[in-house]
Short mmCIF file of C-alpha atoms and ligand atoms in Angstrom, two decimals:
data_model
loop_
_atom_site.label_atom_id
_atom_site.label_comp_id
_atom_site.label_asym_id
_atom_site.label_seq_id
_atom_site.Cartn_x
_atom_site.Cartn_y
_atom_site.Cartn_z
CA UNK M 20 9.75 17.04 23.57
CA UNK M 21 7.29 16.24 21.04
CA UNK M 22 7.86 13.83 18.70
CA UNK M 23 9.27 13.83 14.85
CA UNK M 24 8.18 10.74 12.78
CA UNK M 25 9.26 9.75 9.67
CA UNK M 26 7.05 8.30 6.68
CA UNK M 27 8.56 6.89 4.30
CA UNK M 28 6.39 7.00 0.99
CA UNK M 29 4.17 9.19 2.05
CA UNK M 30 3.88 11.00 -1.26
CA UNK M 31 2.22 7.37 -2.52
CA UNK M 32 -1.31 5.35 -1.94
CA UNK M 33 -1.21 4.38 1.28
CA UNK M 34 1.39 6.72 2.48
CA UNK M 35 -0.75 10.01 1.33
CA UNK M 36 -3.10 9.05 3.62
CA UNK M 37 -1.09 7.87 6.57
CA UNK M 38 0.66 11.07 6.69
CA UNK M 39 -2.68 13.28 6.33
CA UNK M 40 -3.94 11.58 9.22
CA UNK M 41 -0.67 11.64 11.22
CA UNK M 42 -0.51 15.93 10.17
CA UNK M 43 -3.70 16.99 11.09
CA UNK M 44 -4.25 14.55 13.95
CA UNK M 45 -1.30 15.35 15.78
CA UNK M 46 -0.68 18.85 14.94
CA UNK M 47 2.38 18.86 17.96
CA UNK M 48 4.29 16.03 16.07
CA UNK M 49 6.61 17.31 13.64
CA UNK M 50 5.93 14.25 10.33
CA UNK M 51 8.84 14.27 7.90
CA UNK M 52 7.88 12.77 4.69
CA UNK M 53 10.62 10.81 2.86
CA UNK M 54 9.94 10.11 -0.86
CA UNK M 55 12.10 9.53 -4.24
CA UNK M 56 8.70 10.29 -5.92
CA UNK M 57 8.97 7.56 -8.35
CA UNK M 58 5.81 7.43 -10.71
CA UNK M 59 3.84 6.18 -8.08
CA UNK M 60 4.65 8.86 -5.72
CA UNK M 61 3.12 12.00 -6.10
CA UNK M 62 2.78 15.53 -4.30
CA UNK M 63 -0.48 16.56 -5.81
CA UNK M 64 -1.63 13.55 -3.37
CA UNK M 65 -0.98 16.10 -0.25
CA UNK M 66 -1.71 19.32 -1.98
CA UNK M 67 -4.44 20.12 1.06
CA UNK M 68 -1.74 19.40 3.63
CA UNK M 69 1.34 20.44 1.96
CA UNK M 70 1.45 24.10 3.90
CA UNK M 71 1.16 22.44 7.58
CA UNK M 72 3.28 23.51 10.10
CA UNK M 73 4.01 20.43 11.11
CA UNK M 74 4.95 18.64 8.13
CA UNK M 75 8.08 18.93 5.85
CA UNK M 76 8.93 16.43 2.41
CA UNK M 77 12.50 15.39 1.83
CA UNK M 78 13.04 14.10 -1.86
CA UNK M 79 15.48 10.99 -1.42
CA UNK M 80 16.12 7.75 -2.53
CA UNK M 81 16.09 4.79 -0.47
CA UNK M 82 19.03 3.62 -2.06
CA UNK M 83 20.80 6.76 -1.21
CA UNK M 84 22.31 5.62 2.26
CA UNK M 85 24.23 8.98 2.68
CA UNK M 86 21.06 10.86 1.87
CA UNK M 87 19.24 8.63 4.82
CA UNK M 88 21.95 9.38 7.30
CA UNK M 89 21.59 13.14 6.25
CA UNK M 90 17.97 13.19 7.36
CA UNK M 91 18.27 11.30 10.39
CA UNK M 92 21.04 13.40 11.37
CA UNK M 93 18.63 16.47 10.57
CA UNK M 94 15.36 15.36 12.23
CA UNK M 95 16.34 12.85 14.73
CA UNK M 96 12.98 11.24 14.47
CA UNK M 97 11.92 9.09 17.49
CA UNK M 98 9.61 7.06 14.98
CA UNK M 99 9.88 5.64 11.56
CA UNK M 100 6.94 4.15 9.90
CA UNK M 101 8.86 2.78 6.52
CA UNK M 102 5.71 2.49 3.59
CA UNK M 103 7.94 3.68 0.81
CA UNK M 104 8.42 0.45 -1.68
CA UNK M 105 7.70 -0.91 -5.64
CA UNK M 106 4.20 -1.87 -4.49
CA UNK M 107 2.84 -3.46 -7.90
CA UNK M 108 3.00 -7.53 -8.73
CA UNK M 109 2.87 -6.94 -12.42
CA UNK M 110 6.22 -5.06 -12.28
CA UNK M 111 7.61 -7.54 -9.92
CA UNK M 112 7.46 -9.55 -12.97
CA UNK M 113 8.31 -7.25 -16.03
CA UNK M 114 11.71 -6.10 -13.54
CA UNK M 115 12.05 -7.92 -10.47
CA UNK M 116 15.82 -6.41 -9.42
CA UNK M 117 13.88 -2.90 -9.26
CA UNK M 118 12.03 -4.82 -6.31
CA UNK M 119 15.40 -6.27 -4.51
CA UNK M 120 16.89 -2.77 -4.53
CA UNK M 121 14.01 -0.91 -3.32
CA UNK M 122 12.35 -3.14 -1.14
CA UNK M 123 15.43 -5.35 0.37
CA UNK M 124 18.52 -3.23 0.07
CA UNK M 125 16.63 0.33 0.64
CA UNK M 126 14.74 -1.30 3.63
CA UNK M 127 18.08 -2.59 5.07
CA UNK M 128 19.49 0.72 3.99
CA UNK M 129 17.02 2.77 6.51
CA UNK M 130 17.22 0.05 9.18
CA UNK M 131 21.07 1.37 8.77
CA UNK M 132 20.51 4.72 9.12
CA UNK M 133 18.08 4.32 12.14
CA UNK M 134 20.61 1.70 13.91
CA UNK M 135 23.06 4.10 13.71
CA UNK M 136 21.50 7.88 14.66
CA UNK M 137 19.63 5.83 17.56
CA UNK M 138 23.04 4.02 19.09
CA UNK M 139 23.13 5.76 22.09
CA UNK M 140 19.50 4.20 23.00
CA UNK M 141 16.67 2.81 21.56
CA UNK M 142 14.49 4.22 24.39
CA UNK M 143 11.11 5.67 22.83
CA UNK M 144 12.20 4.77 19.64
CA UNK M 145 10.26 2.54 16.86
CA UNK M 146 11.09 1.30 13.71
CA UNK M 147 7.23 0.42 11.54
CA UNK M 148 7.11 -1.42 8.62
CA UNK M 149 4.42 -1.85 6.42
CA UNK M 150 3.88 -5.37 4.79
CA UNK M 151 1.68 -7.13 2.77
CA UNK M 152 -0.43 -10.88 3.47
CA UNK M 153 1.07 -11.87 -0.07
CA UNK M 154 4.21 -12.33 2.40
CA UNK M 155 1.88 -15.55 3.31
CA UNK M 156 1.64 -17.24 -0.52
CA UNK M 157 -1.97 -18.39 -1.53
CA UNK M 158 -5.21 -19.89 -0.01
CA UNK M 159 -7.06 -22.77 -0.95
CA UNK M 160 -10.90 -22.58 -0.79
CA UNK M 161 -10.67 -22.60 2.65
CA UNK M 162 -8.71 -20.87 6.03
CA UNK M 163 -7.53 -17.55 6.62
CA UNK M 164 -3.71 -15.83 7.13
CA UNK M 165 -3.50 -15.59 10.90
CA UNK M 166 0.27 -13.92 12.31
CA UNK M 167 1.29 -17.31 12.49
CA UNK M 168 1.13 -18.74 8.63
CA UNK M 169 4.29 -18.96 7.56
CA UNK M 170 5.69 -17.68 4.70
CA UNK M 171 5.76 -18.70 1.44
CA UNK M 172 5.99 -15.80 -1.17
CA UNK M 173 5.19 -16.50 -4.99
CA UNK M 174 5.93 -13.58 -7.02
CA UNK M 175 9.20 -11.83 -6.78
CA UNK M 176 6.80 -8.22 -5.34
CA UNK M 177 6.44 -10.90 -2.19
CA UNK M 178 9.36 -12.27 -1.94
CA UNK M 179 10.64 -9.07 -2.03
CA UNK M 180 8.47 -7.62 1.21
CA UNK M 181 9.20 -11.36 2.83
CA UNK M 182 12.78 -10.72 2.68
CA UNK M 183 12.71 -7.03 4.00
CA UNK M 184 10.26 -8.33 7.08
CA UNK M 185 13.09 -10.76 7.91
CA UNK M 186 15.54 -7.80 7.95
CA UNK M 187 13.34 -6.06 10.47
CA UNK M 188 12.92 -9.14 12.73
CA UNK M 189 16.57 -9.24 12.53
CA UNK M 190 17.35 -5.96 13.35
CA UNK M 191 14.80 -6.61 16.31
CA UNK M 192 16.93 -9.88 17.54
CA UNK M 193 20.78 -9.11 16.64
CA UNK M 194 20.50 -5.39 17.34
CA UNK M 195 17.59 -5.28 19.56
CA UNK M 196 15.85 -2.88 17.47
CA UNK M 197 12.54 -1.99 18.58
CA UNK M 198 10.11 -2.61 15.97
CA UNK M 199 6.79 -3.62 14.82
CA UNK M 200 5.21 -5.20 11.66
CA UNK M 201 1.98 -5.08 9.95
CA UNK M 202 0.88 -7.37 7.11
CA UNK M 203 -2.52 -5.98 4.99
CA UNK M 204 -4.63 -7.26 2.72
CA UNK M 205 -5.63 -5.29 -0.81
CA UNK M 206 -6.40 -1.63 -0.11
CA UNK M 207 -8.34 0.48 -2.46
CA UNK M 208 -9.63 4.46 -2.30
CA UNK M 209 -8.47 7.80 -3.21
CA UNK M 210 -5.01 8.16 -4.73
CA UNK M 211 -4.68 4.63 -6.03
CA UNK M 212 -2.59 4.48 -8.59
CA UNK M 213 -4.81 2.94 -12.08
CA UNK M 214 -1.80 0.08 -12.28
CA UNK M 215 -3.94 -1.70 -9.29
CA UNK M 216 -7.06 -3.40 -10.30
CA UNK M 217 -9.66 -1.04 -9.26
CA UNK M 218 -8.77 1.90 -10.27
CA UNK M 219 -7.79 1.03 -13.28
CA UNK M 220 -11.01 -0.45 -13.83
CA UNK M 221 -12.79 2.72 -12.98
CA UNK M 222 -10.35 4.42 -16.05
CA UNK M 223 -10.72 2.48 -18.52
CA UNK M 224 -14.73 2.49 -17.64
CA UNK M 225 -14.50 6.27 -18.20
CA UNK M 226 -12.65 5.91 -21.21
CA UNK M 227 -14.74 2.94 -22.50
CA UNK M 228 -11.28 0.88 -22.67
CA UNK M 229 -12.10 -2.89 -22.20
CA UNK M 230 -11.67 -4.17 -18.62
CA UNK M 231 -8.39 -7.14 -18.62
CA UNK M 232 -9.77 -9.87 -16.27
CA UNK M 233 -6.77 -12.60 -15.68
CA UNK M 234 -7.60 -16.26 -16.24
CA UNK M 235 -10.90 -17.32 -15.41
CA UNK M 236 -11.26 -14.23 -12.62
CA UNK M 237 -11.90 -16.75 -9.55
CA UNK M 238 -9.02 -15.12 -8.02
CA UNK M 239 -10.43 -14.20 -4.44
CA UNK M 240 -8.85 -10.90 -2.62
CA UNK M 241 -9.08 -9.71 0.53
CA UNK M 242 -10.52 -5.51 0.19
CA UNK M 243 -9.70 -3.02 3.04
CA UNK M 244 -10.74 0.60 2.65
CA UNK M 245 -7.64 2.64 2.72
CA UNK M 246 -8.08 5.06 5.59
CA UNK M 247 -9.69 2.34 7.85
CA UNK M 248 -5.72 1.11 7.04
CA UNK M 249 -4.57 4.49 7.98
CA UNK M 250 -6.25 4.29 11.01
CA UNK M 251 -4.96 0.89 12.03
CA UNK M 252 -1.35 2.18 11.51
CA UNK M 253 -2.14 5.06 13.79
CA UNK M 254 -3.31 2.24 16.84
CA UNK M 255 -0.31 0.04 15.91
CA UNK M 256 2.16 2.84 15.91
CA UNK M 257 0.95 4.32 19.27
CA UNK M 258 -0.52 1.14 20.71
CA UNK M 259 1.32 -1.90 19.08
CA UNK M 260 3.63 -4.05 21.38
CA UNK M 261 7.70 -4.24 20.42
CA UNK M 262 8.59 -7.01 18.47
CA UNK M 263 4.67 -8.24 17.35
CA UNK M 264 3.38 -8.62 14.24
CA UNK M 265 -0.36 -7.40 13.63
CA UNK M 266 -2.63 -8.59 10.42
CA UNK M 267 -5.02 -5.92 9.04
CA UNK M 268 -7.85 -7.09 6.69
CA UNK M 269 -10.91 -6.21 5.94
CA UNK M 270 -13.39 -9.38 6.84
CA UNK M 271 -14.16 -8.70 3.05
CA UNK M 272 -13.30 -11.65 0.20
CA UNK M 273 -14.20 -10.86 -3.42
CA UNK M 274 -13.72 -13.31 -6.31
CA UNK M 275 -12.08 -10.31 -8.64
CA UNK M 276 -15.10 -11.15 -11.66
CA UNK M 277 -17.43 -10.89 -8.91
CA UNK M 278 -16.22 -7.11 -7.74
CA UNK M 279 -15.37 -6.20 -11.55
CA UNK M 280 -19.26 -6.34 -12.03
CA UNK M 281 -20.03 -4.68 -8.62
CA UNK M 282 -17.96 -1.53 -10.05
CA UNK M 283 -19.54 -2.06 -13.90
CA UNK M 284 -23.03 -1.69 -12.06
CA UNK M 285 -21.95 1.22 -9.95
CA UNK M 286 -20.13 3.11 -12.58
CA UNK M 287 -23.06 2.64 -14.93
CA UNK M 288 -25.31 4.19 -12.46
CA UNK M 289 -22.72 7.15 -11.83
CA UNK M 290 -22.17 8.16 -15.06
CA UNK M 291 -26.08 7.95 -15.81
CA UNK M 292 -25.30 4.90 -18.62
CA UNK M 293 -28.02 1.99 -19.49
CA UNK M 294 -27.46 -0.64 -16.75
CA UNK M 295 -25.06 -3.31 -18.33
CA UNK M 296 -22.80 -0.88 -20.37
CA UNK M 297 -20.00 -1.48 -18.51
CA UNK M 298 -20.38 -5.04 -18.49
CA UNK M 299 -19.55 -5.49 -22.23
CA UNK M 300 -16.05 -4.03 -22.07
CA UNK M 301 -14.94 -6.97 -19.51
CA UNK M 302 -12.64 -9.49 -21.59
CA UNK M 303 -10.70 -12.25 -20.47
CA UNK M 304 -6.92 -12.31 -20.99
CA UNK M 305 -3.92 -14.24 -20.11
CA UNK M 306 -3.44 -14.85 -16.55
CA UNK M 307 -0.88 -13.65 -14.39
CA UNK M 308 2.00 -16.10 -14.17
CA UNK M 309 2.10 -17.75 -10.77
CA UNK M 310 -1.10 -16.08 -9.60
CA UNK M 311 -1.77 -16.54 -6.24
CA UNK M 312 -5.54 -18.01 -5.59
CA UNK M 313 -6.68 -16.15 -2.40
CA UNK M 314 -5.79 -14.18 -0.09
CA UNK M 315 -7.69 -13.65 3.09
CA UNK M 316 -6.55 -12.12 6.49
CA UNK M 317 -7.71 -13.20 9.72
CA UNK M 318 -7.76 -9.95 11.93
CA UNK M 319 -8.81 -11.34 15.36
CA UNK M 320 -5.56 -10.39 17.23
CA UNK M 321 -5.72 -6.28 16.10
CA UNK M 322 -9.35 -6.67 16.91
CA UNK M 323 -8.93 -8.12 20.30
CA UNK M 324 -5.23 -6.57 21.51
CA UNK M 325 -5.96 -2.75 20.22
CA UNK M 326 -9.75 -2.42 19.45
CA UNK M 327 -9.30 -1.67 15.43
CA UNK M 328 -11.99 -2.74 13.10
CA UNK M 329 -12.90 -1.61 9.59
CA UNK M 330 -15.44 1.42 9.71
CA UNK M 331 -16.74 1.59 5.97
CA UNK M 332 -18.62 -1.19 3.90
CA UNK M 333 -17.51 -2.34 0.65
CA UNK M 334 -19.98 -0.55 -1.14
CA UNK M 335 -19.78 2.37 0.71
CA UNK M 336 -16.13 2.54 0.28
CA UNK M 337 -16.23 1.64 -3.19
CA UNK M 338 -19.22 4.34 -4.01
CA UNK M 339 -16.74 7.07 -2.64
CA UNK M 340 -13.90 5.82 -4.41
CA UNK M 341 -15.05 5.90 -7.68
CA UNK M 342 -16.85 9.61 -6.91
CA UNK M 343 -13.31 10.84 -5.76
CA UNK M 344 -12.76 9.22 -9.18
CA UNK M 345 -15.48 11.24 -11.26
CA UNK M 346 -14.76 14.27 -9.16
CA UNK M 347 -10.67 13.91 -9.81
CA UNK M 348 -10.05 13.72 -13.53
CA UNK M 349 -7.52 15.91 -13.61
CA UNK M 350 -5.23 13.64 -10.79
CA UNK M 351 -5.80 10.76 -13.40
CA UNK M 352 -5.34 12.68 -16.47
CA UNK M 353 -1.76 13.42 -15.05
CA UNK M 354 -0.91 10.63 -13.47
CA UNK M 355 -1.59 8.31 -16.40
CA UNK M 356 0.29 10.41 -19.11
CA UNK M 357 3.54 9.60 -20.41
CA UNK M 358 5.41 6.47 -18.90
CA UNK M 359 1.89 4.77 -17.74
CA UNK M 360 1.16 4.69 -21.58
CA UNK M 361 4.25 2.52 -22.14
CA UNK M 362 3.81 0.40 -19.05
CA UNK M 363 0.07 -0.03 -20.17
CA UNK M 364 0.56 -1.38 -23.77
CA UNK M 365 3.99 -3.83 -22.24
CA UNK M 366 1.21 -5.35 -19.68
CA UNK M 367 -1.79 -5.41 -21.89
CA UNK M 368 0.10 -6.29 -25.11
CA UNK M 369 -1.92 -9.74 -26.53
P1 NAD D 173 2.67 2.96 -3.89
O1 NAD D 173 3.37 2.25 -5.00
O2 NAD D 173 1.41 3.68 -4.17
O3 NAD D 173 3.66 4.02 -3.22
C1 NAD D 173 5.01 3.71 -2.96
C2 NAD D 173 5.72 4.99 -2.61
O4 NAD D 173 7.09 4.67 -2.34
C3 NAD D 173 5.72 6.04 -3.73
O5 NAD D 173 5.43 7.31 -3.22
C4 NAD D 173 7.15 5.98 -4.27
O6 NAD D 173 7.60 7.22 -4.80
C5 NAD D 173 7.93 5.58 -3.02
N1 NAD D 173 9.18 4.90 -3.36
C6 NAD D 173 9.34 3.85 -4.20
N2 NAD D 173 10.64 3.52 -4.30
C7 NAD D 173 11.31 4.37 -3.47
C8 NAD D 173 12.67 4.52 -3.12
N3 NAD D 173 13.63 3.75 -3.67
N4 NAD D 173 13.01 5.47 -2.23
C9 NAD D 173 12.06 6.27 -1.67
N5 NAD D 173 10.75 6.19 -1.99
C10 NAD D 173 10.38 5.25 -2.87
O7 NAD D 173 2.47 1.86 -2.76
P2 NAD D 173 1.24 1.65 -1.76
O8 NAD D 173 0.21 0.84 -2.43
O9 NAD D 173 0.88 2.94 -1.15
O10 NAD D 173 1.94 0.71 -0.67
C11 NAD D 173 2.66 1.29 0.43
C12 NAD D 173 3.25 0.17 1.27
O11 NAD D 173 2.22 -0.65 1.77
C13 NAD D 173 4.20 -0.75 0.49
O12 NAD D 173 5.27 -1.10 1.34
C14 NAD D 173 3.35 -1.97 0.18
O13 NAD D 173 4.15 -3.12 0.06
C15 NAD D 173 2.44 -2.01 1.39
N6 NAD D 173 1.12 -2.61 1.17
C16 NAD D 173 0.33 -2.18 0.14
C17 NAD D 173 -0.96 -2.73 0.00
C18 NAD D 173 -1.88 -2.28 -1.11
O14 NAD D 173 -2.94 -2.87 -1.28
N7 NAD D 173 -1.57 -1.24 -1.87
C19 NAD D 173 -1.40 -3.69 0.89
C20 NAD D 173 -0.54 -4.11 1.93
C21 NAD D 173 0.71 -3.55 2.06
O1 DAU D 174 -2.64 -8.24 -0.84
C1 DAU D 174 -1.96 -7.03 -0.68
C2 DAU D 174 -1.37 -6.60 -2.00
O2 DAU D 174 -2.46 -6.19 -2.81
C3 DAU D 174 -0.34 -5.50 -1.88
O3 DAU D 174 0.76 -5.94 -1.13
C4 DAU D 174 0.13 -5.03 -3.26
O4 DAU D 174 1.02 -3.92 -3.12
C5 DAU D 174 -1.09 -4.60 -4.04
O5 DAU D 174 -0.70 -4.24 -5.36
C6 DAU D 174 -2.12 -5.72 -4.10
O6 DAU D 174 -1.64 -6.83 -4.91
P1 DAU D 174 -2.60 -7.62 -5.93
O7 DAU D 174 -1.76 -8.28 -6.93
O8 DAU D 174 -3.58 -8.46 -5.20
O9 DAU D 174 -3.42 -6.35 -6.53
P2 DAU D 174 -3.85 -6.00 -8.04
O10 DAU D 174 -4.74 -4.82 -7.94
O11 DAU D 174 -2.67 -5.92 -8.95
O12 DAU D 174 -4.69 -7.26 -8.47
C7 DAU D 174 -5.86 -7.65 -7.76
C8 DAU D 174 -6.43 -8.88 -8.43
O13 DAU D 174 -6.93 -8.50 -9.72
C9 DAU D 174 -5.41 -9.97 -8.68
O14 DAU D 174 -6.04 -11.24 -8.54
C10 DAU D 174 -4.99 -9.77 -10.13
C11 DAU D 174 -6.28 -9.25 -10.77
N1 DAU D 174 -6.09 -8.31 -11.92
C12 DAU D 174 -5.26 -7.25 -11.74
C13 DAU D 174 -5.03 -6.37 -12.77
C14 DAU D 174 -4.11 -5.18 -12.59
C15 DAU D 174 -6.75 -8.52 -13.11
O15 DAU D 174 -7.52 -9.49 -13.26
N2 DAU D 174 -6.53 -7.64 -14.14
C16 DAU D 174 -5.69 -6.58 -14.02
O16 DAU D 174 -5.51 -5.84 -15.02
#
């Protein structure tokens, strides 16, 4: 029988992609997309997809557990790989509960629904989820996050994902789920949503809006492009081992003031303005409260156990993001329309 996997927020970021590569690379697999299309889930992200013969999108909630049993019951997917979650720090902090229902109880609320349409046996069976290195806390100067750092979350977005990898691991222990866990650095490309730092940098450089740096800007982050990602959840899904934990980064640390005037220079040259246009919109403002320092991954064990690497530079990926940019106005035009506008002037309010 071929197989039916479930992605859960597939219609968001990092989801959009996952599933377009899991559709049209594995046209036998039947990919059930599970979203509540909160506004950072949207459709238009799988527009060129949408019509496959193997795919099919199921509007629920995580927090809907009768709605998750429905769909397991429905599909009885051999696979889960769980992405859907409130993804943003900022918000973390504006509303963290939002983050304990979605990313603890809705996580626990799937593990639920897979524990129970998989009781008869958990042969073939896999349960994914998708994690973050903020799981780890912050860097000094120095050292990288390797699978053994332990945790130490800061904001309540982390604490949040910490909390929902422990339910996982305990699933795998007390129920013997089988499962596996990956925790990735900062992705950026196509279908970011311009609440993340660089795409909306690349906005409010088209719209001549000044550019918010936090605190002095030293902040260092760790940037992965976001279908080298995709691929890497491909190899873990297929390749990972039950029960392990895998680190995806990119090998690529930017101090954020250092990358804010990689894109100014870039985006000047795109949109054909004098070099150092972009550069005067950059203003300092207050700094994130509890801020974490740096984050860098330490990749070695994907690298060595399944052969993954990242396939596009920095400025290669960051030249195509910001053309998918310039080339999709209309995307950001929508998807930065009504509620973004009050979000925007909450988190940029001086
Ligand atoms: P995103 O915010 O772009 O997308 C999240 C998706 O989840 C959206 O489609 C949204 O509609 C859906 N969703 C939210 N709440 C839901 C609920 N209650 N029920 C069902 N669906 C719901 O997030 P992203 O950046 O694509 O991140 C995806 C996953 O990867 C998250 O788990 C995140 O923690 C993790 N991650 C993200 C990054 C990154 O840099 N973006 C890095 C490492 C890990
Ligand atoms: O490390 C992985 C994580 O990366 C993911 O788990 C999160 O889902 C994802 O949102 C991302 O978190 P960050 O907080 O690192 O990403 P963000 O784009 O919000 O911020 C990147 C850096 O830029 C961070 O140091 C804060 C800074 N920043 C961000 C914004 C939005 C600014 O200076 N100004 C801004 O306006």
């Amino acid at each position: 029988m071929n197989p039916t996997i479930l992605i859960t927020g597939g219609a968001g970021f990092i989801g959009s992609h996952v599933v377009r590569l899991f559709v049209t690379k594995y046209p036998a697999y039947r990919i059930v997309n599970l979203d509540a299309l909160t506004y950072a889930g949207n459709l238009e992200n799988l527009r060129d997809i949408e019509q496959a013969a193997n795919y099919v999108f199921e509007k629920v909630d995580l927090l809907d557990a009768a709605e998750l049993e429905r769909v397991f019951q429905t599909y009885q997917p051999d696979g889960v790989i769980h992405l859907a979650a409130e993804s943003h720090v900022d918000r973390s902090i504006l509303s963290p509960l939002d983050f304990v229902y979605t990313n603890v109880v809705g996580t626990v609320n799937l593990l639920n629904a897979a524990k129970k349409q998989w009781a008869n046996s958990f042969e073939g069976k896999r349960f994914y989820h998708v994690s973050t290195d903020e799981v780890y806390g912050a860097l000094g100067e120095t050292g990288l996050f390797t699978e053994e750092t332990p945790y130490d979350p800061n904001s309540p977005y982390s604490a949040s994902k910490a909390a929902s990898d422990h339910f996982v691991r305990a699933y795998g222990e007390t129920y013997h789920m089988p499962f596996v866990l990956t925790n990735c650095s900062n992705n950026y490309g196509p279908y970011h949503f311009p609440e993340k730092l660089i795409p909306l940098f690349i906005n409010n450089i088209i719209n001549n809006k000044p550019l918010p740096v936090y605190g002095d800007g030293l902040y260092t982050r760790d940037w992965l492009f976001v279908k080298d990602h995709a691929v890497a959840i491909d190899m873990v899904y297929h390749k990972g081992k039950n029960g392990e934990t895998y680190n995806i980064g990119g090998f690529n640390e930017w101090k954020n003031i250092d990358l804010v005037k990689l894109l100014c220079k870039l985006m000047d040259e795109k949109l054909g303005r004098t070099t150092g246009t972009s550069l005067q919109l950059i203003t300092y403002v207050k700094d994130r409260p509890g801020h974490d320092r740096r984050y860098a991954i330490d990749a070695t064990k994907i690298n060595r156990e399944l052969g993954w690497t990242p396939s596009v530079t920095f400025e290669e990926g960051l030249s195509q993001t910001i053309d998918w940019y310039l080339q999709n106005t209309e995307w950001l035009e929508h998807v930065t329309s009504g509620a973004y506008q009050q979000y925007y002037e909450k988190q940029y309010a001086s």
